[in-house]
Short mmCIF file of C-alpha atoms in Angstrom, two decimals:
data_model
loop_
_atom_site.label_atom_id
_atom_site.label_comp_id
_atom_site.label_asym_id
_atom_site.label_seq_id
_atom_site.Cartn_x
_atom_site.Cartn_y
_atom_site.Cartn_z
CA MET A 1 -2.58 -3.29 35.90
CA ASN A 2 1.29 -3.49 37.54
CA LEU A 3 4.30 -2.29 35.22
CA VAL A 4 7.72 -3.09 35.93
CA ILE A 5 10.77 -1.76 33.73
CA ALA A 6 14.46 -2.43 34.80
CA ASP A 7 17.17 -1.55 33.02
CA LEU A 8 15.54 -0.39 29.21
CA VAL A 9 17.63 0.51 26.82
CA GLN A 10 16.74 1.25 22.48
CA ARG A 11 19.19 1.66 19.87
CA PHE A 12 19.31 2.56 16.84
CA THR A 13 21.56 2.56 14.11
CA ASP A 14 20.58 5.86 11.39
CA PRO A 15 20.19 4.03 8.48
CA ARG A 16 22.05 7.68 6.54
CA THR A 17 24.43 8.29 9.10
CA GLY A 18 25.14 4.63 10.07
CA ARG A 19 25.73 5.71 13.88
CA LEU A 20 24.31 4.54 16.41
CA ALA A 21 21.70 6.02 18.58
CA THR A 22 20.79 6.10 21.96
CA VAL A 23 17.00 6.29 22.80
CA LEU A 24 16.66 4.47 25.19
CA ASP A 25 19.08 4.44 28.20
CA GLY A 26 18.14 2.33 31.40
CA LEU A 27 15.47 4.05 31.76
CA GLU A 28 13.48 2.02 35.33
CA LEU A 29 9.48 2.21 36.33
CA ARG A 30 8.11 0.26 38.26
CA THR A 31 4.59 1.47 39.08
CA GLY A 32 2.00 0.48 41.71
CA GLU A 33 -1.42 -1.15 40.73
CA ILE A 34 -3.30 0.79 38.07
CA GLY A 35 -6.08 1.19 35.85
CA ALA A 36 -3.77 4.67 33.23
CA LEU A 37 -0.84 5.49 33.56
CA VAL A 38 -0.39 8.05 30.86
CA LEU A 39 3.23 9.37 29.66
CA VAL A 40 4.86 12.91 29.68
CA GLY A 41 7.74 13.80 28.41
CA PRO A 42 9.82 16.29 25.33
CA SER A 43 9.59 15.41 21.53
CA GLY A 44 12.29 12.47 20.55
CA GLY A 45 12.65 11.18 24.33
CA GLY A 46 11.35 8.50 24.63
CA LYS A 47 8.11 8.23 24.84
CA SER A 48 6.55 6.89 21.64
CA THR A 49 9.92 4.12 21.43
CA LEU A 50 9.56 2.77 25.06
CA LEU A 51 5.28 2.14 23.84
CA ARG A 52 6.63 0.39 20.63
CA ILE A 53 8.02 -1.64 23.10
CA LEU A 54 5.32 -2.04 25.38
CA ALA A 55 3.20 -2.48 22.31
CA GLY A 56 4.87 -5.89 21.28
CA LEU A 57 5.99 -3.80 17.61
CA ASP A 58 9.86 -3.66 19.49
CA VAL A 59 12.43 -5.14 20.79
CA PRO A 60 14.87 -3.46 23.18
CA THR A 61 18.37 -3.51 23.32
CA ALA A 62 19.10 -4.86 26.92
CA GLY A 63 16.33 -4.30 29.87
CA SER A 64 13.21 -6.13 30.79
CA VAL A 65 9.68 -6.12 31.18
CA ALA A 66 7.00 -7.11 33.04
CA PHE A 67 3.25 -6.56 33.29
CA ASP A 68 1.62 -8.41 36.07
CA GLY A 69 5.29 -9.58 36.88
CA VAL A 70 4.73 -12.09 32.90
CA PRO A 71 7.83 -10.58 31.20
CA LEU A 72 7.50 -9.60 27.92
CA PRO A 73 8.89 -12.17 24.71
CA ARG A 74 12.08 -10.51 22.92
CA ASP A 75 10.86 -13.49 19.45
CA GLU A 76 8.46 -12.39 17.74
CA ALA A 77 6.22 -15.65 17.23
CA ALA A 78 4.97 -14.77 20.98
CA LEU A 79 5.71 -10.96 20.20
CA ARG A 80 2.38 -12.16 17.83
CA GLY A 81 0.52 -13.83 20.07
CA TYR A 82 1.44 -10.85 23.27
CA ARG A 83 0.24 -7.63 20.72
CA ARG A 84 -3.33 -10.25 20.03
CA THR A 85 -4.37 -8.88 23.67
CA MET A 86 -2.76 -5.43 23.33
CA GLY A 87 -5.35 -3.24 21.38
CA THR A 88 -2.81 -0.44 19.96
CA VAL A 89 -3.15 3.19 18.18
CA PHE A 90 -1.18 5.13 17.04
CA GLN A 91 -1.02 9.54 15.61
CA ALA A 92 -1.74 8.54 12.40
CA TYR A 93 -3.02 6.39 9.05
CA ASN A 94 -4.35 3.40 12.30
CA LEU A 95 -6.93 2.37 9.26
CA PHE A 96 -6.39 0.72 5.96
CA PRO A 97 -7.95 2.74 3.70
CA HIS A 98 -8.88 0.32 1.25
CA LEU A 99 -11.66 -0.54 4.21
CA THR A 100 -14.71 0.71 5.53
CA ALA A 101 -14.54 1.45 8.60
CA MET A 102 -16.49 -1.36 9.09
CA GLU A 103 -14.18 -3.66 7.45
CA ASN A 104 -11.69 -1.84 9.65
CA LEU A 105 -13.22 -3.62 13.28
CA VAL A 106 -14.14 -6.96 12.00
CA LEU A 107 -10.67 -7.46 9.69
CA PRO A 108 -8.82 -8.67 13.61
CA LEU A 109 -11.72 -10.39 14.87
CA VAL A 110 -12.17 -12.54 12.06
CA HIS A 111 -8.60 -12.58 10.50
CA VAL A 112 -7.90 -13.24 14.05
CA HIS A 113 -9.80 -13.61 17.38
CA GLY A 114 -11.16 -17.33 15.07
CA LEU A 115 -14.74 -15.32 15.10
CA SER A 116 -17.66 -15.39 11.59
CA ARG A 117 -17.94 -12.71 10.16
CA GLY A 118 -21.80 -12.56 11.49
CA GLN A 119 -20.12 -12.68 14.87
CA ALA A 120 -17.91 -10.19 15.02
CA VAL A 121 -20.65 -7.81 12.28
CA GLU A 122 -22.55 -8.73 16.14
CA ARG A 123 -19.60 -7.48 18.26
CA VAL A 124 -18.71 -4.47 16.54
CA ARG A 125 -23.11 -3.72 16.18
CA GLU A 126 -23.90 -1.94 20.29
CA PRO A 127 -19.60 -0.29 20.38
CA LEU A 128 -21.03 1.75 17.17
CA GLU A 129 -24.24 3.33 18.44
CA ARG A 130 -22.74 4.16 21.76
CA PHE A 131 -19.87 6.26 20.63
CA GLN A 132 -22.18 7.78 17.64
CA LEU A 133 -19.71 5.96 14.69
CA ALA A 134 -22.83 3.88 13.76
CA ALA A 135 -23.68 5.90 10.07
CA HIS A 136 -20.72 6.40 9.73
CA ALA A 137 -19.91 1.62 8.93
CA HIS A 138 -20.14 2.16 5.90
CA LYS A 139 -17.82 4.34 4.83
CA ARG A 140 -13.78 4.60 3.65
CA PRO A 141 -11.43 5.92 5.54
CA ALA A 142 -11.02 8.76 3.06
CA GLU A 143 -14.77 10.08 3.95
CA LEU A 144 -14.43 10.28 7.86
CA SER A 145 -13.51 13.37 9.66
CA GLY A 146 -10.01 12.81 11.53
CA GLY A 147 -11.82 12.74 15.19
CA GLN A 148 -14.28 9.78 13.66
CA LYS A 149 -10.77 7.91 11.92
CA GLN A 150 -9.25 7.79 15.79
CA ARG A 151 -12.14 7.06 16.73
CA ILE A 152 -13.09 3.80 14.64
CA ALA A 153 -9.10 2.98 15.23
CA ILE A 154 -9.41 3.20 19.19
CA LEU A 155 -13.36 0.47 18.32
CA ARG A 156 -10.15 -1.91 16.62
CA ALA A 157 -9.08 -2.42 18.67
CA LEU A 158 -11.75 -2.27 21.92
CA VAL A 159 -13.15 -5.24 20.44
CA VAL A 160 -10.89 -7.67 19.72
CA ARG A 161 -11.31 -7.47 24.65
CA PRO A 162 -7.89 -6.45 24.76
CA ARG A 163 -6.46 -6.41 28.20
CA ARG A 164 -5.37 -3.06 28.11
CA LEU A 165 -5.10 -0.81 24.77
CA LEU A 166 -1.71 1.20 24.31
CA LEU A 167 -2.35 4.47 22.13
CA ASP A 168 0.32 6.78 21.49
CA GLU A 169 -0.10 10.47 20.41
CA PRO A 170 -3.90 9.93 19.65
CA THR A 171 -4.91 12.80 18.98
CA SER A 172 -1.81 14.44 18.40
CA ALA A 173 -2.50 14.98 14.33
CA LEU A 174 -6.46 16.19 15.12
CA ASP A 175 -8.05 19.85 15.40
CA PRO A 176 -9.42 21.24 18.89
CA ASP A 177 -12.97 20.14 18.49
CA MET A 178 -12.19 16.48 17.41
CA LYS A 179 -9.40 16.52 20.04
CA ALA A 180 -11.82 16.51 22.90
CA GLU A 181 -13.85 14.44 21.21
CA VAL A 182 -12.00 11.82 21.34
CA LEU A 183 -10.53 12.51 24.79
CA GLU A 184 -14.39 12.21 25.46
CA MET A 185 -13.60 8.17 24.22
CA ILE A 186 -11.55 7.37 26.08
CA GLY A 187 -12.90 9.11 29.99
CA GLU A 188 -15.09 7.36 29.12
CA LEU A 189 -13.60 3.85 28.38
CA ARG A 190 -12.09 5.14 32.08
CA ALA A 191 -14.26 5.17 33.42
CA ALA A 192 -16.06 1.92 32.38
CA GLY A 193 -12.92 -0.47 33.67
CA THR A 194 -11.11 0.40 30.46
CA GLU A 195 -6.41 0.35 31.25
CA PHE A 196 -4.48 1.85 29.18
CA ILE A 197 -1.23 3.55 29.06
CA LEU A 198 -1.50 6.99 26.81
CA VAL A 199 1.31 8.97 25.00
CA THR A 200 0.22 13.08 25.24
CA HIS A 201 0.37 16.64 24.77
CA GLU A 202 -3.25 17.09 26.13
CA MET A 203 -1.94 17.93 30.34
CA ALA A 204 -5.22 18.91 31.18
CA PHE A 205 -6.56 15.22 30.21
CA ALA A 206 -3.22 13.15 31.71
CA ARG A 207 -4.57 15.56 34.93
CA ARG A 208 -7.80 14.34 34.97
CA ALA A 209 -7.18 10.42 33.58
CA ALA A 210 -3.89 9.60 34.54
CA ASP A 211 -3.33 7.03 38.40
CA GLU A 212 0.31 7.73 37.69
CA ILE A 213 2.21 10.19 35.57
CA ALA A 214 5.20 9.91 34.36
CA PHE A 215 7.98 12.03 31.87
CA ILE A 216 10.23 10.81 29.98
CA ALA A 217 13.85 13.00 28.96
CA ASP A 218 17.19 10.99 27.03
CA GLY A 219 15.45 8.18 27.37
CA ARG A 220 15.26 7.37 31.65
CA VAL A 221 12.50 8.27 33.51
CA ALA A 222 13.28 11.32 35.04
CA PHE A 223 10.28 11.78 37.01
CA HIS A 224 7.13 9.06 38.46
CA GLY A 225 3.56 9.63 40.67
CA SER A 226 0.60 10.55 41.11
CA PRO A 227 -1.11 13.35 38.61
CA ALA A 228 -0.83 15.52 42.50
CA GLU A 229 2.27 14.93 42.58
CA PHE A 230 3.79 16.01 39.01
CA PHE A 231 1.77 18.82 39.16
CA ALA A 232 2.81 20.23 42.59
CA ALA A 233 6.52 21.70 42.14
CA THR A 234 9.17 18.85 41.09
CA ALA A 235 12.64 18.98 41.50
CA ASP A 236 13.69 18.56 38.50
CA PRO A 237 14.24 21.43 35.66
CA ARG A 238 13.59 19.13 33.06
CA VAL A 239 8.92 18.91 33.77
CA ARG A 240 8.88 22.48 35.70
CA GLY A 241 9.96 23.78 32.65
CA PHE A 242 8.37 21.56 29.99
CA LEU A 243 5.33 22.41 32.75
CA ALA A 244 5.79 26.45 31.87
CA ARG A 245 6.49 25.17 28.02
CA THR A 246 3.23 22.88 27.43
CA LEU A 247 0.58 25.18 29.27
CA GLY A 248 2.15 28.27 29.42
CA THR A 249 2.20 29.36 32.87
CA MET B 1 -19.07 21.52 -24.49
CA PRO B 2 -19.76 17.40 -23.36
CA ARG B 3 -16.61 15.81 -23.23
CA TRP B 4 -18.31 13.25 -26.24
CA LEU B 5 -19.17 16.03 -28.56
CA ALA B 6 -15.91 17.35 -28.65
CA HIS B 7 -14.00 14.26 -29.17
CA THR B 8 -16.51 13.27 -31.57
CA ILE B 9 -15.91 16.52 -33.62
CA VAL B 10 -12.33 15.70 -33.27
CA VAL B 11 -12.09 12.36 -34.72
CA ILE B 12 -14.18 13.92 -37.24
CA LEU B 13 -12.11 16.78 -38.34
CA LEU B 14 -9.23 14.08 -38.19
CA ILE B 15 -11.52 11.90 -40.70
CA ALA B 16 -11.58 14.57 -43.50
CA GLY B 17 -7.95 15.77 -43.17
CA ILE B 18 -6.98 12.20 -44.04
CA SER B 19 -8.95 11.62 -46.87
CA LEU B 20 -7.91 15.80 -48.19
CA ALA B 21 -4.98 14.09 -47.90
CA PHE B 22 -5.78 10.87 -50.11
CA ALA B 23 -8.25 12.86 -52.87
CA ARG B 24 -4.78 15.41 -53.51
CA VAL B 25 -2.70 12.54 -53.50
CA GLY B 26 -5.35 10.45 -56.04
CA TYR B 27 -4.44 7.39 -54.37
CA ALA B 28 -6.40 4.84 -56.50
CA TRP B 29 -8.09 2.77 -54.29
CA ASN B 30 -7.30 -1.29 -54.33
CA TRP B 31 -9.83 -3.02 -51.57
CA ALA B 32 -9.81 -6.23 -54.06
CA GLY B 33 -6.21 -7.28 -53.60
CA VAL B 34 -6.69 -7.63 -49.44
CA TRP B 35 -10.46 -8.82 -49.56
CA GLU B 36 -8.71 -11.70 -50.60
CA TYR B 37 -6.13 -12.06 -48.15
CA ARG B 38 -8.39 -10.97 -45.09
CA GLY B 39 -8.35 -14.37 -43.42
CA LEU B 40 -4.55 -13.73 -43.05
CA LEU B 41 -5.28 -10.27 -40.89
CA VAL B 42 -6.96 -11.95 -39.35
CA ARG B 43 -5.76 -14.74 -38.06
CA GLY B 44 -2.78 -12.51 -37.32
CA TRP B 45 -5.04 -9.64 -35.49
CA LEU B 46 -5.61 -12.71 -33.97
CA THR B 47 -2.16 -14.62 -32.52
CA THR B 48 -1.27 -10.58 -31.71
CA VAL B 49 -3.99 -10.74 -28.79
CA GLY B 50 -3.23 -14.23 -28.19
CA VAL B 51 0.26 -13.33 -27.61
CA SER B 52 -0.38 -10.55 -26.13
CA LEU B 53 -2.32 -11.86 -22.80
CA ALA B 54 -0.11 -14.59 -22.43
CA ALA B 55 3.22 -11.93 -22.01
CA LEU B 56 0.91 -9.86 -20.00
CA ALA B 57 -0.14 -12.54 -17.60
CA ALA B 58 4.02 -13.76 -18.01
CA SER B 59 4.82 -10.23 -17.21
CA VAL B 60 2.72 -9.88 -14.49
CA LEU B 61 3.99 -12.73 -12.59
CA VAL B 62 8.78 -12.17 -13.46
CA GLY B 63 7.67 -8.72 -12.85
CA ALA B 64 6.70 -9.14 -9.12
CA LEU B 65 9.40 -11.51 -8.66
CA ALA B 66 11.52 -8.97 -9.73
CA ALA B 67 10.30 -6.66 -6.97
CA VAL B 68 10.38 -8.76 -4.83
CA MET B 69 14.06 -9.15 -5.35
CA LEU B 70 14.38 -4.88 -5.53
CA ARG B 71 12.81 -5.02 -2.74
CA SER B 72 14.15 -7.92 -0.22
CA GLY B 73 17.32 -6.78 1.84
CA ARG B 74 19.24 -9.39 0.40
CA PRO B 75 23.14 -7.58 -1.34
CA LEU B 76 22.68 -10.02 -4.04
CA LEU B 77 19.13 -11.18 -5.00
CA GLU B 78 18.59 -6.94 -5.20
CA ALA B 79 22.53 -6.47 -7.99
CA ALA B 80 20.34 -9.27 -10.12
CA ALA B 81 16.58 -7.49 -10.05
CA ARG B 82 18.29 -4.51 -10.58
CA VAL B 83 21.52 -5.57 -13.09
CA TYR B 84 17.97 -7.60 -14.65
CA VAL B 85 15.55 -3.70 -15.09
CA GLU B 86 18.22 -1.43 -17.00
CA LEU B 87 19.91 -3.83 -19.20
CA ILE B 88 16.28 -4.97 -20.64
CA ARG B 89 14.79 -1.33 -20.18
CA GLY B 90 17.92 0.02 -21.81
CA THR B 91 18.30 -1.88 -24.41
CA PRO B 92 16.07 -1.73 -27.65
CA LEU B 93 13.32 -4.95 -28.39
CA LEU B 94 14.44 -6.46 -31.75
CA VAL B 95 17.57 -6.95 -30.42
CA GLN B 96 16.33 -8.44 -27.62
CA LEU B 97 13.92 -11.01 -29.30
CA LEU B 98 17.17 -11.60 -31.98
CA LEU B 99 19.31 -12.91 -29.38
CA GLY B 100 16.59 -14.31 -27.66
CA PHE B 101 15.76 -16.82 -30.72
CA TYR B 102 18.77 -17.63 -31.69
CA VAL B 103 20.78 -17.54 -29.04
CA VAL B 104 19.18 -18.40 -26.24
CA ALA B 105 16.48 -20.52 -26.92
CA SER B 106 18.94 -22.35 -29.40
CA ALA B 107 21.57 -22.70 -26.96
CA VAL B 108 18.25 -24.34 -24.73
CA GLY B 109 16.81 -25.76 -27.42
CA LEU B 110 13.63 -24.53 -26.98
CA GLU B 111 12.30 -24.45 -30.66
CA ASN B 112 8.92 -22.85 -30.62
CA ARG B 113 9.34 -19.56 -31.60
CA TYR B 114 5.81 -18.18 -30.52
CA VAL B 115 6.76 -19.93 -26.02
CA ALA B 116 10.10 -18.00 -26.86
CA GLY B 117 8.34 -15.14 -27.91
CA VAL B 118 6.19 -14.55 -25.14
CA LEU B 119 9.15 -15.30 -22.84
CA VAL B 120 11.25 -12.60 -24.40
CA LEU B 121 8.72 -9.69 -24.30
CA ALA B 122 7.27 -11.36 -21.49
CA LEU B 123 11.30 -10.26 -19.86
CA PHE B 124 10.94 -6.99 -21.65
CA ALA B 125 7.28 -6.10 -20.28
CA GLY B 126 8.74 -7.29 -17.14
CA ALA B 127 11.04 -5.00 -16.42
CA TYR B 128 9.28 -2.76 -16.44
CA MET B 129 6.46 -3.90 -14.38
CA ALA B 130 9.69 -5.05 -11.72
CA GLU B 131 9.36 -0.89 -11.43
CA ILE B 132 5.36 -0.31 -11.72
CA PHE B 133 5.12 -3.47 -8.80
CA ARG B 134 8.18 -1.38 -6.47
CA GLY B 135 6.57 1.75 -7.24
CA GLY B 136 3.36 0.36 -5.56
CA LEU B 137 4.43 -1.74 -2.89
CA ASP B 138 6.91 1.50 -1.77
CA ALA B 139 4.31 3.53 -1.53
CA ILE B 140 2.03 2.04 1.00
CA PRO B 141 3.48 3.78 4.13
CA ARG B 142 4.53 1.84 7.41
CA ALA B 143 1.99 2.93 9.46
CA GLN B 144 0.04 0.47 7.41
CA ILE B 145 2.56 -1.92 8.40
CA ASP B 146 2.61 -1.19 12.38
CA SER B 147 -1.38 -1.34 12.39
CA ALA B 148 -1.13 -4.43 10.59
CA ARG B 149 1.62 -6.63 13.46
CA ALA B 150 -0.24 -4.43 15.90
CA ILE B 151 -3.07 -6.61 14.69
CA GLY B 152 -2.18 -9.32 15.55
CA LEU B 153 -1.86 -10.18 11.78
CA THR B 154 0.88 -12.99 10.38
CA PRO B 155 3.61 -11.87 8.19
CA SER B 156 1.64 -13.25 5.34
CA GLN B 157 -1.48 -11.71 6.42
CA THR B 158 -0.13 -8.37 6.17
CA LEU B 159 0.66 -8.53 2.77
CA ARG B 160 -2.40 -10.27 1.74
CA LEU B 161 -5.09 -8.12 3.20
CA VAL B 162 -3.58 -4.86 3.99
CA VAL B 163 -0.60 -4.45 1.09
CA LEU B 164 -1.43 -6.28 -1.55
CA PRO B 165 -5.09 -5.65 -1.97
CA GLN B 166 -3.71 -1.20 -2.01
CA ALA B 167 -0.69 -1.72 -3.63
CA VAL B 168 -2.98 -3.68 -6.30
CA ARG B 169 -5.14 -0.37 -6.60
CA LEU B 170 -1.96 1.91 -6.99
CA VAL B 171 -0.45 -0.07 -9.83
CA LEU B 172 -4.01 -0.63 -11.71
CA PRO B 173 -4.03 2.31 -13.94
CA ALA B 174 0.26 1.51 -14.73
CA VAL B 175 -0.34 -1.61 -15.88
CA ALA B 176 -3.59 -0.96 -17.86
CA GLY B 177 -1.09 1.49 -19.04
CA GLN B 178 1.98 -0.92 -19.68
CA LEU B 179 -0.50 -3.73 -22.08
CA VAL B 180 -1.93 -1.26 -24.26
CA SER B 181 2.40 -0.76 -25.26
CA LEU B 182 2.64 -4.11 -24.41
CA VAL B 183 0.22 -4.79 -27.38
CA LYS B 184 2.06 -2.64 -29.81
CA ASP B 185 5.72 -3.56 -28.78
CA SER B 186 4.54 -7.36 -29.73
CA SER B 187 4.63 -5.95 -33.63
CA LEU B 188 8.39 -7.06 -33.75
CA LEU B 189 7.97 -10.28 -33.36
CA SER B 190 7.70 -10.70 -36.55
CA VAL B 191 11.13 -10.59 -37.43
CA ILE B 192 11.66 -13.81 -35.07
CA ALA B 193 9.35 -15.39 -37.81
CA ILE B 194 6.60 -15.29 -35.55
CA SER B 195 3.27 -15.06 -37.60
CA GLU B 196 1.58 -12.11 -36.19
CA PHE B 197 -0.69 -9.05 -37.65
CA THR B 198 1.99 -7.41 -38.72
CA LEU B 199 3.76 -9.95 -40.43
CA ALA B 200 0.92 -11.15 -42.19
CA ALA B 201 -0.41 -7.05 -42.90
CA GLN B 202 4.05 -7.57 -44.70
CA GLU B 203 2.98 -10.54 -46.43
CA VAL B 204 -0.78 -9.41 -47.63
CA ASN B 205 1.63 -5.98 -49.22
CA SER B 206 3.92 -8.46 -50.42
CA PHE B 207 1.62 -10.95 -51.68
CA THR B 208 -1.36 -7.47 -53.54
CA TYR B 209 1.17 -5.16 -54.25
CA SER B 210 -1.76 -2.55 -52.43
CA THR B 211 0.46 -0.97 -49.35
CA LEU B 212 -1.97 1.45 -47.28
CA GLU B 213 -4.15 -1.30 -48.01
CA SER B 214 -2.93 -3.47 -45.99
CA TYR B 215 -1.37 -1.14 -43.59
CA LEU B 216 -4.50 0.95 -42.87
CA PRO B 217 -6.16 -2.39 -41.59
CA LEU B 218 -3.35 -2.55 -39.49
CA ALA B 219 -2.95 0.39 -37.60
CA LEU B 220 -7.28 0.43 -37.36
CA GLY B 221 -6.79 -3.37 -35.88
CA TYR B 222 -4.48 -1.86 -33.10
CA LEU B 223 -6.34 0.90 -31.78
CA ALA B 224 -9.39 -1.51 -31.63
CA LEU B 225 -7.18 -2.88 -29.09
CA THR B 226 -5.48 -0.47 -27.68
CA LEU B 227 -8.43 2.37 -27.53
CA PRO B 228 -10.08 -0.03 -24.78
CA LEU B 229 -6.76 -0.59 -22.87
CA SER B 230 -6.24 3.43 -22.82
CA ALA B 231 -10.05 3.75 -21.62
CA LEU B 232 -10.12 1.14 -19.12
CA ALA B 233 -6.81 2.57 -17.44
CA ARG B 234 -8.03 5.77 -17.46
CA LEU B 235 -11.81 4.60 -15.72
CA LEU B 236 -9.70 2.66 -13.65
CA GLU B 237 -7.53 5.35 -12.18
CA ARG B 238 -10.11 7.68 -11.57
CA ARG B 239 -12.02 4.96 -9.85
CA PHE B 240 -8.93 4.63 -7.37
CA ARG B 241 -7.90 8.12 -6.94
CA TYR B 242 -10.08 9.06 -3.65
CA GLU B 243 -8.49 6.58 -2.06
CA THR B 244 -5.11 7.36 -1.83
CA ALA B 245 -5.84 11.15 -1.21
#
């Protein structure tokens, strides 16, 4: 994929204070032809807001985003069509609690992508086995561990065969071993050629999986480059401070 | 001690206590008079069942509409629904029935007292339903809507496949509880001369002068309706609890 973002601005009215907050402040990014982009940076810096725009969930106040030269639409009907070509996973509460894992996987295939139930069940069978989730297919989310929930959520995003996955801190709400099992799954998908954009605080994983890293702070891209460049000493004091804090060096 | 045994013991003690009270008062039972009018009581009981069911169905529709208005984000609709809910919940059903039947229904030419009674009862219960439904809809996390949108569901699919199935599970116990109240509240329909169960008991009493023999069946008749509903409410509560955890 190739992602070009120009002068992206996102402002929200705070419902309590009624004041306008600028979350993205003229953000610019121009990636190469890459498979995996990792977004890092301090909380409140605008990473998740950017990912929601990339996922077609929110429309920016101003600016433009284009994947492979195709600009993102701005009207809701076209955005819905766009969302159907993306696989988005949030930090938590992705799955529908009233449905089993299997029903969660089948729902978008049947109701959005027009497969019959039989075709949908057939399509999810192999991925469920590949990621050792077949034994849990009949369970509801309340009966699954946090890691299993997130892996089912990633599968649900994946089985519709999206152009790419958009993952917003998919491991932030998990215990360390569950983090590892989810990251391992993302790593496998990466190795199999799945394109993704990932927001994460897992710096070791970012280093391993990313083609490019963008460091987002104060609503802009403060640094953008290869993992090697990112982890080498960079000039920006915000990146240095962030690395010192997250890597504990 | 198993729960059924505990319940049995409590019920036996209760019956013994009541029997003892009647024995001490030396009440002279006269069931023969009431037995002659049993048809009246049965018809009244059936009317209560019918009126309650009709009012329940209508109150669910009214409550759903008001809940949607309360959450619409449009000031005028929200205000209308809020005024309706607070006005109904803040005034006695007795007053609503009298005003609704003798003023509003007469003014619009609605002469069938059963229809008018069911409508007033439905509007009354609907105000409580509206708050129950609003709470149920509010309890669906924002992330669920986001997930539904991210998958590419349309707003109507989101409502049908994601929001309503969860909201219905959440509100079912409270709705079943509301139905218990509705059955008992329907006794007030006697003030607009609807021959439901309570009015039937009043009539039997005035024919026979056997007050307790007229009103004891009334209590048992309502219990026959409300106990199963309470049991249903508790069952639903247990069944759906784990899903919201």
